[in-house]
Short mmCIF file of C-alpha atoms in Angstrom, two decimals:
data_model
loop_
_atom_site.label_atom_id
_atom_site.label_comp_id
_atom_site.label_asym_id
_atom_site.label_seq_id
_atom_site.Cartn_x
_atom_site.Cartn_y
_atom_site.Cartn_z
CA MET A 23 137.20 211.06 74.98
CA PRO A 24 135.98 207.43 74.48
CA GLN A 25 135.55 205.27 77.57
CA VAL A 26 137.72 202.12 77.79
CA THR A 27 136.09 199.01 79.17
CA ASN A 28 138.15 196.31 80.94
CA ASN A 29 137.30 193.00 79.16
CA LEU A 30 138.44 190.88 82.11
CA TRP A 31 135.78 192.32 84.34
CA ASN A 32 133.01 192.47 81.85
CA PRO A 33 129.97 191.19 83.79
CA LEU A 34 128.62 189.24 80.85
CA ARG A 35 131.88 187.35 80.25
CA LEU A 36 132.32 186.68 83.97
CA THR A 37 128.85 185.20 84.24
CA ALA A 38 129.48 182.86 81.28
CA ALA A 39 132.82 181.60 82.66
CA MET A 40 131.57 180.84 86.17
CA PRO A 41 130.31 177.23 85.47
CA LEU A 42 133.66 176.23 83.89
CA MET A 43 135.62 177.76 86.77
CA SER A 44 133.39 176.00 89.30
CA ALA A 45 133.97 172.62 87.63
CA MET A 46 137.73 173.20 87.66
CA LEU A 47 137.68 174.13 91.34
CA LEU A 48 135.62 171.03 92.24
CA ALA A 49 138.01 168.72 90.35
CA ALA A 50 140.99 170.30 92.10
CA CYS A 51 139.42 170.00 95.51
CA SER A 52 138.35 166.34 95.00
CA GLY A 53 141.98 165.14 94.60
CA GLU A 54 141.14 162.55 91.79
CA ALA A 55 144.11 161.53 89.53
CA PRO A 56 143.69 161.16 85.71
CA PRO A 57 142.98 157.56 84.47
CA PRO A 58 146.18 155.43 84.03
CA ALA A 59 147.58 154.75 80.54
CA ARG A 60 146.63 151.37 78.95
CA PRO A 61 149.45 148.78 78.87
CA PRO A 62 150.85 147.78 75.44
CA MET A 63 148.96 145.06 73.57
CA GLN A 64 150.43 141.57 73.83
CA VAL A 65 151.29 139.82 70.55
CA SER A 66 153.15 136.65 69.57
CA VAL A 67 156.10 137.06 67.25
CA ALA A 68 158.41 134.55 65.55
CA ASN A 69 161.31 134.53 63.13
CA PRO A 70 160.59 133.13 59.64
CA ILE A 71 161.74 129.58 58.85
CA GLU A 72 164.13 129.18 55.95
CA ARG A 73 163.59 125.99 53.93
CA GLU A 74 164.22 124.62 50.45
CA ILE A 75 161.04 124.70 48.39
CA ARG A 76 159.83 123.23 45.12
CA ASP A 77 156.87 124.79 43.34
CA TRP A 78 153.98 122.62 42.16
CA ASP A 79 151.58 123.63 39.38
CA GLU A 80 147.98 122.41 39.57
CA TYR A 81 145.86 121.02 36.72
CA VAL A 82 142.45 119.44 36.28
CA GLY A 83 142.29 116.29 34.21
CA ARG A 84 140.69 112.92 33.61
CA PHE A 85 141.79 109.31 33.90
CA GLU A 86 141.99 107.37 30.64
CA ALA A 87 142.69 103.74 29.87
CA ILE A 88 146.07 103.03 28.33
CA GLN A 89 144.42 100.37 26.14
CA ASP A 90 140.85 100.78 24.93
CA ALA A 91 139.57 98.18 22.48
CA GLU A 92 136.20 98.19 20.72
CA ILE A 93 135.50 94.54 19.89
CA ARG A 94 134.20 93.81 16.37
CA PRO A 95 133.94 90.41 14.66
CA ARG A 96 136.27 89.28 11.89
CA ALA A 97 133.72 86.77 10.63
CA THR A 98 130.14 87.09 9.44
CA GLY A 99 127.45 84.89 10.90
CA THR A 100 125.11 84.21 13.79
CA ILE A 101 126.14 84.44 17.46
CA THR A 102 125.83 81.00 19.03
CA ARG A 103 127.47 81.61 22.43
CA VAL A 104 128.38 84.49 24.76
CA MET A 105 131.16 83.35 27.08
CA PHE A 106 131.56 86.17 29.63
CA SER A 107 129.58 88.09 32.22
CA ASP A 108 128.94 91.78 31.70
CA GLY A 109 131.52 93.94 33.48
CA GLN A 110 133.90 91.15 34.46
CA GLN A 111 137.69 91.26 34.35
CA VAL A 112 139.01 89.36 31.33
CA SER A 113 142.47 88.25 30.25
CA LYS A 114 144.12 88.65 26.89
CA GLY A 115 143.12 85.74 24.61
CA GLN A 116 140.02 84.80 26.63
CA ALA A 117 137.05 83.64 24.51
CA LEU A 118 134.15 86.10 24.55
CA PHE A 119 131.78 85.16 21.68
CA GLU A 120 131.28 82.28 19.29
CA ILE A 121 129.97 82.81 15.77
CA ASP A 122 128.42 79.79 13.99
CA PRO A 123 131.57 78.01 12.70
CA ARG A 124 129.91 75.42 10.43
CA PRO A 125 130.15 77.35 7.11
CA TYR A 126 133.81 78.16 7.81
CA ARG A 127 134.65 74.57 8.73
CA ALA A 128 133.10 73.41 5.45
CA ALA A 129 135.20 75.97 3.56
CA LEU A 130 138.28 74.69 5.39
CA ALA A 131 137.52 71.10 4.38
CA GLN A 132 137.12 72.18 0.77
CA ALA A 133 140.44 74.06 0.86
CA ARG A 134 142.23 71.05 2.30
CA ALA A 135 140.79 68.81 -0.40
CA GLN A 136 141.90 71.25 -3.05
CA ALA A 137 145.38 71.25 -1.52
CA GLN A 138 145.52 67.44 -1.68
CA ARG A 139 144.42 67.53 -5.34
CA SER A 140 147.12 70.07 -6.14
CA GLU A 141 149.77 67.96 -4.43
CA ALA A 142 148.69 64.92 -6.46
CA THR A 143 148.95 66.93 -9.68
CA LEU A 144 152.42 68.08 -8.58
CA ALA A 145 153.56 64.50 -7.98
CA ASN A 146 152.31 63.48 -11.45
CA ALA A 147 154.09 66.47 -13.04
CA ARG A 148 157.38 65.43 -11.42
CA SER A 149 157.01 61.87 -12.80
CA GLU A 150 156.24 63.22 -16.30
CA LEU A 151 159.30 65.44 -16.19
CA GLN A 152 161.54 62.56 -15.14
CA ARG A 153 160.31 60.41 -18.06
CA SER A 154 160.75 63.31 -20.46
CA GLU A 155 164.35 63.76 -19.33
CA LYS A 156 165.15 60.07 -20.09
CA LEU A 157 163.37 60.18 -23.46
CA LEU A 158 165.11 63.42 -24.37
CA ALA A 159 168.45 61.82 -23.65
CA ALA A 160 167.50 58.92 -25.99
CA GLN A 161 166.20 61.50 -28.51
CA ALA A 162 162.75 59.87 -28.24
CA VAL A 163 160.98 63.20 -27.60
CA SER A 164 161.52 66.67 -28.88
CA ARG A 165 162.91 69.59 -26.89
CA GLU A 166 159.51 71.24 -27.10
CA GLU A 167 157.78 68.31 -25.39
CA PHE A 168 160.43 68.30 -22.65
CA GLU A 169 159.90 72.04 -21.98
CA THR A 170 156.15 71.45 -21.84
CA SER A 171 156.73 68.92 -19.05
CA GLN A 172 158.87 71.49 -17.20
CA ALA A 173 156.10 74.10 -17.46
CA ALA A 174 153.54 71.62 -16.20
CA LEU A 175 155.71 71.00 -13.11
CA ARG A 176 156.06 74.70 -12.38
CA THR A 177 152.28 75.15 -12.75
CA ALA A 178 151.63 72.28 -10.38
CA GLN A 179 154.01 73.77 -7.82
CA ALA A 180 152.21 77.12 -8.02
CA ASP A 181 148.83 75.41 -7.61
CA VAL A 182 150.09 73.67 -4.47
CA ALA A 183 151.29 76.99 -3.02
CA ALA A 184 147.92 78.61 -3.79
CA ALA A 185 146.01 75.71 -2.25
CA ARG A 186 148.10 75.88 0.91
CA ALA A 187 147.43 79.63 1.19
CA GLN A 188 143.70 79.02 0.76
CA THR A 189 143.87 76.40 3.48
CA GLN A 190 145.59 78.87 5.84
CA THR A 191 142.93 81.48 5.07
CA ALA A 192 140.18 78.98 5.80
CA GLU A 193 141.86 78.01 9.07
CA LEU A 194 142.05 81.69 10.05
CA ASN A 195 138.36 82.17 9.24
CA VAL A 196 137.49 79.23 11.46
CA SER A 197 139.57 80.73 14.30
CA PHE A 198 137.82 84.08 13.82
CA THR A 199 134.49 82.45 14.68
CA THR A 200 135.71 82.51 18.29
CA VAL A 201 136.05 86.18 19.29
CA ARG A 202 138.80 86.58 21.88
CA ALA A 203 139.87 89.50 24.09
CA PRO A 204 142.78 91.35 22.43
CA ILE A 205 143.85 92.91 25.76
CA SER A 206 143.44 92.29 29.47
CA GLY A 207 141.03 94.57 31.27
CA ARG A 208 137.43 95.09 32.25
CA VAL A 209 134.80 94.23 29.67
CA SER A 210 131.68 96.30 29.15
CA SER A 211 128.20 94.89 28.60
CA ARG A 212 127.45 92.74 25.54
CA ARG A 213 125.94 94.58 22.60
CA VAL A 214 124.60 91.37 21.01
CA SER A 215 123.20 88.10 22.29
CA ASN A 216 122.62 84.57 20.99
CA GLY A 217 120.92 84.52 17.59
CA ASN A 218 122.04 88.00 16.50
CA PHE A 219 123.59 88.21 13.05
CA VAL A 220 126.90 90.08 12.98
CA SER A 221 128.97 91.35 10.07
CA ASP A 222 132.72 91.21 9.63
CA GLY A 223 134.26 94.48 10.87
CA GLN A 224 130.87 96.19 11.23
CA THR A 225 129.00 95.07 14.32
CA VAL A 226 130.22 96.29 17.73
CA LEU A 227 130.16 93.35 20.15
CA THR A 228 131.51 94.97 23.34
CA ARG A 229 134.37 97.11 24.64
CA ILE A 230 137.37 96.37 26.86
CA VAL A 231 139.47 98.92 28.74
CA SER A 232 142.66 98.26 30.65
CA THR A 233 142.62 99.38 34.28
CA GLY A 234 146.14 99.12 35.64
CA PRO A 235 148.25 101.07 35.21
CA ILE A 236 146.21 104.03 34.00
CA TRP A 237 146.83 107.44 32.43
CA PHE A 238 145.93 110.81 33.95
CA VAL A 239 145.46 113.16 31.00
CA PHE A 240 145.55 116.94 31.41
CA ASP A 241 146.05 120.10 29.34
CA GLY A 242 148.58 122.78 30.26
CA ALA A 243 148.55 126.42 29.22
CA GLU A 244 151.16 127.70 26.81
CA ALA A 245 152.57 129.92 29.59
CA PHE A 246 153.36 126.86 31.70
CA TYR A 247 154.95 125.12 28.72
CA LEU A 248 157.20 128.12 28.10
CA LYS A 249 158.15 128.25 31.77
CA TYR A 250 159.16 124.59 31.74
CA ARG A 251 161.21 125.03 28.57
CA ARG A 252 163.05 128.02 30.09
CA GLN A 253 163.75 126.02 33.24
CA ASP A 254 165.09 123.17 31.14
CA GLN A 255 167.41 125.53 29.26
CA SER A 256 168.74 127.02 32.51
CA GLY A 257 169.18 123.61 34.15
CA GLU A 258 166.71 124.37 36.94
CA ARG A 259 164.22 121.64 36.03
CA ARG A 260 164.34 119.04 33.26
CA SER A 261 161.59 118.98 30.67
CA SER A 262 158.94 116.29 31.04
CA ARG A 263 159.76 115.25 27.47
CA ASP A 264 163.11 113.95 28.72
CA ALA A 265 162.52 113.33 32.44
CA ARG A 266 159.71 111.55 34.26
CA ASN A 267 158.77 114.44 36.54
CA PRO A 268 156.61 113.51 39.54
CA VAL A 269 152.86 114.12 39.68
CA GLU A 270 150.51 113.90 42.66
CA ILE A 271 146.75 113.50 42.17
CA GLN A 272 143.72 114.20 44.33
CA LEU A 273 140.27 112.75 43.66
CA SER A 274 137.09 114.78 44.06
CA ASP A 275 136.24 113.27 47.47
CA GLU A 276 139.78 113.41 48.89
CA SER A 277 141.53 116.11 50.91
CA GLY A 278 145.04 114.75 50.37
CA TRP A 279 147.17 113.96 47.34
CA ASN A 280 147.05 110.19 47.66
CA TRP A 281 147.92 109.06 44.12
CA ARG A 282 151.40 109.42 42.68
CA GLY A 283 152.89 108.90 39.26
CA LYS A 284 155.24 110.35 36.67
CA VAL A 285 154.73 112.25 33.42
CA ASP A 286 155.48 109.97 30.49
CA PHE A 287 154.15 111.98 27.53
CA VAL A 288 154.00 115.58 26.33
CA ASP A 289 152.36 116.25 22.98
CA ASN A 290 154.32 117.63 20.03
CA THR A 291 152.02 120.58 19.23
CA ILE A 292 150.02 123.25 21.05
CA ASP A 293 146.33 123.31 20.18
CA PRO A 294 145.81 126.61 18.28
CA ASN A 295 142.16 126.77 19.36
CA SER A 296 142.67 126.44 23.12
CA GLY A 297 146.32 127.48 23.46
CA THR A 298 147.07 124.37 25.53
CA ILE A 299 149.29 121.34 25.16
CA ARG A 300 148.27 117.82 26.21
CA ALA A 301 150.26 115.58 28.51
CA HIS A 302 149.59 112.49 30.58
CA ALA A 303 151.09 110.82 33.62
CA LEU A 304 151.35 107.10 34.32
CA ILE A 305 149.60 106.12 37.59
CA GLN A 306 149.72 102.69 39.19
CA ASN A 307 146.28 101.22 39.88
CA PRO A 308 146.85 97.87 41.62
CA ASP A 309 143.32 97.52 43.03
CA ASP A 310 141.54 98.84 39.91
CA PHE A 311 140.14 101.64 42.06
CA LEU A 312 140.77 104.31 39.44
CA THR A 313 138.30 104.09 36.57
CA PRO A 314 138.65 105.61 33.07
CA GLY A 315 136.60 108.79 32.82
CA MET A 316 137.09 109.78 36.48
CA PHE A 317 138.09 113.41 37.17
CA GLY A 318 140.91 114.54 39.43
CA ARG A 319 143.25 117.39 40.30
CA ALA A 320 146.96 117.00 39.69
CA ARG A 321 149.97 118.95 40.82
CA LEU A 322 153.10 118.71 38.71
CA LEU A 323 156.62 119.58 39.80
CA GLY A 324 156.94 123.17 38.63
CA SER A 325 160.46 124.27 39.60
CA GLY A 326 163.81 123.23 40.91
CA ASN A 327 164.80 123.64 44.57
CA TYR A 328 165.15 127.20 45.88
CA ARG A 329 165.43 128.81 49.30
CA ALA A 330 162.44 130.64 50.72
CA MET A 331 161.00 131.70 54.04
CA LEU A 332 157.88 130.23 55.60
CA ILE A 333 155.37 131.92 57.90
CA PRO A 334 151.81 131.00 58.96
CA GLU A 335 149.05 132.03 56.59
CA GLU A 336 147.26 133.92 59.37
CA ALA A 337 150.25 136.29 59.76
CA ILE A 338 149.60 137.77 56.31
CA VAL A 339 147.27 140.77 55.99
CA SER A 340 145.74 141.66 52.63
CA ASP A 341 144.22 144.83 51.29
CA GLN A 342 143.05 145.71 47.83
CA THR A 343 146.50 146.29 46.36
CA ARG A 344 149.09 144.42 48.43
CA ARG A 345 149.92 141.78 51.00
CA PHE A 346 151.96 142.60 54.08
CA VAL A 347 152.93 141.41 57.54
CA TYR A 348 153.55 143.27 60.78
CA VAL A 349 157.06 143.16 62.22
CA VAL A 350 158.10 144.41 65.65
CA GLY A 351 161.20 146.58 65.60
CA ALA A 352 163.86 147.15 68.27
CA ASP A 353 161.76 150.02 69.66
CA GLY A 354 158.88 147.63 70.39
CA LYS A 355 156.60 149.21 67.80
CA THR A 356 154.87 147.56 64.87
CA ALA A 357 155.61 148.34 61.26
CA PRO A 358 153.92 146.94 58.13
CA ARG A 359 156.24 145.08 55.74
CA PRO A 360 155.09 144.37 52.14
CA VAL A 361 155.83 140.81 51.07
CA VAL A 362 155.70 138.75 47.87
CA THR A 363 154.13 135.39 48.63
CA GLY A 364 154.31 132.05 46.86
CA PRO A 365 152.66 128.63 47.28
CA THR A 366 152.21 126.71 50.51
CA ALA A 367 154.62 124.12 51.88
CA ASP A 368 154.25 122.04 55.03
CA GLY A 369 151.10 123.98 55.89
CA LEU A 370 152.87 127.38 55.81
CA ARG A 371 152.96 130.17 53.24
CA VAL A 372 156.09 130.78 51.18
CA VAL A 373 157.42 134.36 51.25
CA ARG A 374 159.63 135.02 48.26
CA GLU A 375 160.53 138.65 49.04
CA GLY A 376 160.18 141.16 51.87
CA LEU A 377 161.49 139.35 54.98
CA LYS A 378 164.80 138.60 56.66
CA LEU A 379 165.63 135.72 58.96
CA ASP A 380 165.94 137.97 62.03
CA ASP A 381 162.63 139.78 61.49
CA ARG A 382 160.15 139.36 64.32
CA VAL A 383 156.88 138.71 62.52
CA VAL A 384 153.58 139.05 64.38
CA ILE A 385 151.83 135.69 64.04
CA ALA A 386 149.06 136.12 66.67
CA GLY A 387 147.18 139.15 67.96
CA LEU A 388 146.85 141.08 64.71
CA THR A 389 143.21 142.05 65.21
CA ALA A 390 143.68 145.63 66.42
CA LEU A 391 147.23 146.36 65.26
CA GLN A 392 148.08 149.69 63.70
CA PRO A 393 151.38 150.92 62.25
CA GLY A 394 153.64 152.42 64.92
CA MET A 395 151.69 150.86 67.81
CA PRO A 396 153.81 149.85 70.84
CA VAL A 397 153.30 146.19 71.71
CA GLN A 398 154.54 143.66 74.22
CA ALA A 399 156.08 140.92 72.04
CA LYS A 400 156.28 137.32 73.17
CA LEU A 401 158.78 135.34 71.11
CA THR A 402 157.54 131.94 69.90
CA LYS A 403 158.62 129.46 67.24
CA ILE A 404 156.88 128.59 63.97
CA GLN A 405 156.10 124.88 63.64
CA LEU A 406 155.91 122.98 60.36
CA LYS A 407 152.71 121.11 59.57
CA PRO A 408 153.90 118.10 57.52
CA ALA A 409 150.51 116.37 57.68
CA SER A 410 148.80 119.28 55.90
CA ASN A 411 147.45 119.19 52.38
CA SER A 412 150.47 120.98 50.91
CA PRO A 413 153.81 119.87 49.49
CA ALA A 414 156.66 119.13 51.84
CA SER A 415 159.66 121.41 52.17
CA MET A 416 163.25 120.36 52.79
CA PRO A 417 165.91 121.56 55.22
CA VAL A 418 168.33 124.08 53.78
CA SER A 419 171.41 122.19 52.60
CA THR A 420 174.62 123.82 53.78
CA PRO A 421 177.83 122.88 51.92
CA PRO A 422 180.68 121.41 53.96
CA ALA A 423 183.24 123.85 55.34
CA SER A 424 185.89 122.65 52.88
CA ALA A 425 183.56 123.23 49.92
CA ALA A 426 182.56 126.64 51.24
CA SER A 427 186.17 127.74 51.70
CA ALA A 428 187.07 126.43 48.24
CA ALA A 429 184.19 128.34 46.74
CA ASN A 430 185.42 131.53 48.38
#
């Protein structure tokens, strides 16, 4: 018959278990309690702020002069005087250059003399016609001779008209020898100096650009154009073709949007090569600080008013596929909540979807949070940051009680 061995009293197993049993007996005899549980992590929570928001779309563009005139002479000759300093501000009609006027003055004198000669011929033709009329009545001249006198008068009248026109042309040519500014603005450097020969309509003398007000020119993508047209059709936002929508501009060395204007032009076609449409905004420039050619960033009103919730940017956690916030439930535990975010307003981030007004959003202490973690929540209040570099929001407008009851 086989012999049965009791496993509990196997000497080998008993020897191996002795160290573990000894450790358990020592712990029991020492009377030490297990380490206490860690208290819940402290976090700051706040309810989202509901405000009325307007979206702004950003563009990069360049300032351009409203008036830009390349100055060319309307007379041919030699420059005798330059009457401005390079880069100075000039007024419309101010004299800039003088071209030698002597040949044109001589031509004017000749035209005036020719006009006087034509007027004398006209006076003689009138006298001849008067005599012919009397002689014709006395049948002293033939009808043919009388008609010849009439033709001579008409010819003399035409000669006088031509001479007067030549005189006016000569006077214009004399006036063109003084080149004047066609617009007010800042003049560039002179391209010619005294003694240079210039040709009518050919030689570039200088350039003048207007400085105030000034255009900010930018190109918008076709997608933005379609969005604006849809908004115009729905009544959410009027098209910039029909309404002077506001624009705010930031220069390259500025942190704020310090320049304001309104859109006053949208082009009539979309460029097929770039898929963009050109527009420009009118910006006041009282101190001539803005200079044509300068770059800037612009933000254009991109929507009508709509309600949205605002939370601090630091409350939003991002991973590779989504953005979410932590909310603390009634059980005191954290739960991730996916959100759809929008632009910034008053220094806070717009949340379009995913939150309710009574949600307690964790805004501080997110470093070690995990889903389902118990926390000790301290309720705080989110503060707007109106001095930030973001558009301002507006309080939610609530209709009067009478209007609300009527609507119901």
